Amino acid sequence: MKRTGLALMTVAALAVWGAPIPAYAVPPTATPSPGYDARLQEQRAASRAAVAPVVKPRRVKKPPRAH
């Protein structure tokens, strides 16, 4: 009886201790895809190239005309 109780207490203690540890399993749909990764890199490169800083021309006030 003492041995069974000690075994149950050990199992319960391990279950409580191991519960807060997160699982690091990857879902099966998250496997790497070479084709998708290549398209994603092309898309990111294109978006970086398309976003160029736009410099507005400086406004210069014209002097008033003499009539």
Short mmCIF file of C-alpha atoms in Angstrom, two decimals:
data_model
loop_
_atom_site.label_atom_id
_atom_site.label_comp_id
_atom_site.label_asym_id
_atom_site.label_seq_id
_atom_site.Cartn_x
_atom_site.Cartn_y
_atom_site.Cartn_z
CA MET A 1 0.00 0.00 0.00
CA LYS A 2 2.79 2.40 0.90
CA ARG A 3 4.57 1.61 -2.34
CA THR A 4 1.43 2.27 -4.43
CA GLY A 5 0.74 5.52 -2.61
CA LEU A 6 4.34 6.66 -3.10
CA ALA A 7 4.15 5.79 -6.81
CA LEU A 8 0.88 7.70 -7.23
CA MET A 9 2.29 10.71 -5.39
CA THR A 10 5.39 10.64 -7.62
CA VAL A 11 3.28 10.48 -10.78
CA ALA A 12 1.07 13.33 -9.54
CA ALA A 13 4.10 15.46 -8.65
CA LEU A 14 5.65 14.90 -12.08
CA ALA A 15 2.35 15.75 -13.78
CA VAL A 16 2.06 19.01 -11.84
CA TRP A 17 5.70 19.90 -12.47
CA GLY A 18 5.53 19.13 -16.20
CA ALA A 19 2.22 20.89 -16.88
CA PRO A 20 3.56 24.47 -17.29
CA ILE A 21 6.18 23.39 -19.83
CA PRO A 22 4.86 24.39 -23.29
CA ALA A 23 4.80 21.93 -26.15
CA TYR A 24 7.08 22.71 -29.08
CA ALA A 25 5.31 20.59 -31.67
CA VAL A 26 4.98 21.91 -35.22
CA PRO A 27 1.66 21.34 -36.96
CA PRO A 28 1.91 19.18 -40.08
CA THR A 29 0.84 22.09 -42.30
CA ALA A 30 3.87 24.12 -41.25
CA THR A 31 6.40 22.04 -43.13
CA PRO A 32 8.79 24.11 -45.25
CA SER A 33 7.90 24.42 -48.92
CA PRO A 34 10.74 25.45 -51.27
CA GLY A 35 8.35 26.85 -53.90
CA TYR A 36 6.43 28.94 -51.39
CA ASP A 37 9.62 30.24 -49.80
CA ALA A 38 11.00 31.26 -53.21
CA ARG A 39 7.80 33.13 -54.13
CA LEU A 40 7.76 34.82 -50.75
CA GLN A 41 11.37 35.99 -51.15
CA GLU A 42 10.61 37.32 -54.66
CA GLN A 43 7.58 39.18 -53.36
CA ARG A 44 9.56 40.74 -50.51
CA ALA A 45 12.38 41.77 -52.86
CA ALA A 46 9.87 43.35 -55.25
CA SER A 47 8.16 45.26 -52.45
CA ARG A 48 11.51 46.59 -51.22
CA ALA A 49 12.48 47.73 -54.73
CA ALA A 50 9.10 49.39 -55.37
CA VAL A 51 9.22 51.52 -52.23
CA ALA A 52 11.66 54.29 -53.10
CA PRO A 53 11.80 57.50 -51.11
CA VAL A 54 9.96 60.27 -52.92
CA VAL A 55 11.62 63.68 -52.79
CA LYS A 56 9.24 66.57 -53.23
CA PRO A 57 10.57 69.53 -55.19
CA ARG A 58 11.31 72.53 -53.07
CA ARG A 59 8.81 75.36 -53.42
CA VAL A 60 10.40 78.66 -54.26
CA LYS A 61 8.39 81.83 -53.79
CA LYS A 62 8.47 84.09 -56.79
CA PRO A 63 9.13 87.75 -56.12
CA PRO A 64 6.14 90.03 -56.77
CA ARG A 65 6.04 91.70 -60.17
CA ALA A 66 6.32 95.45 -60.52
CA HIS A 67 3.48 97.03 -62.57
#
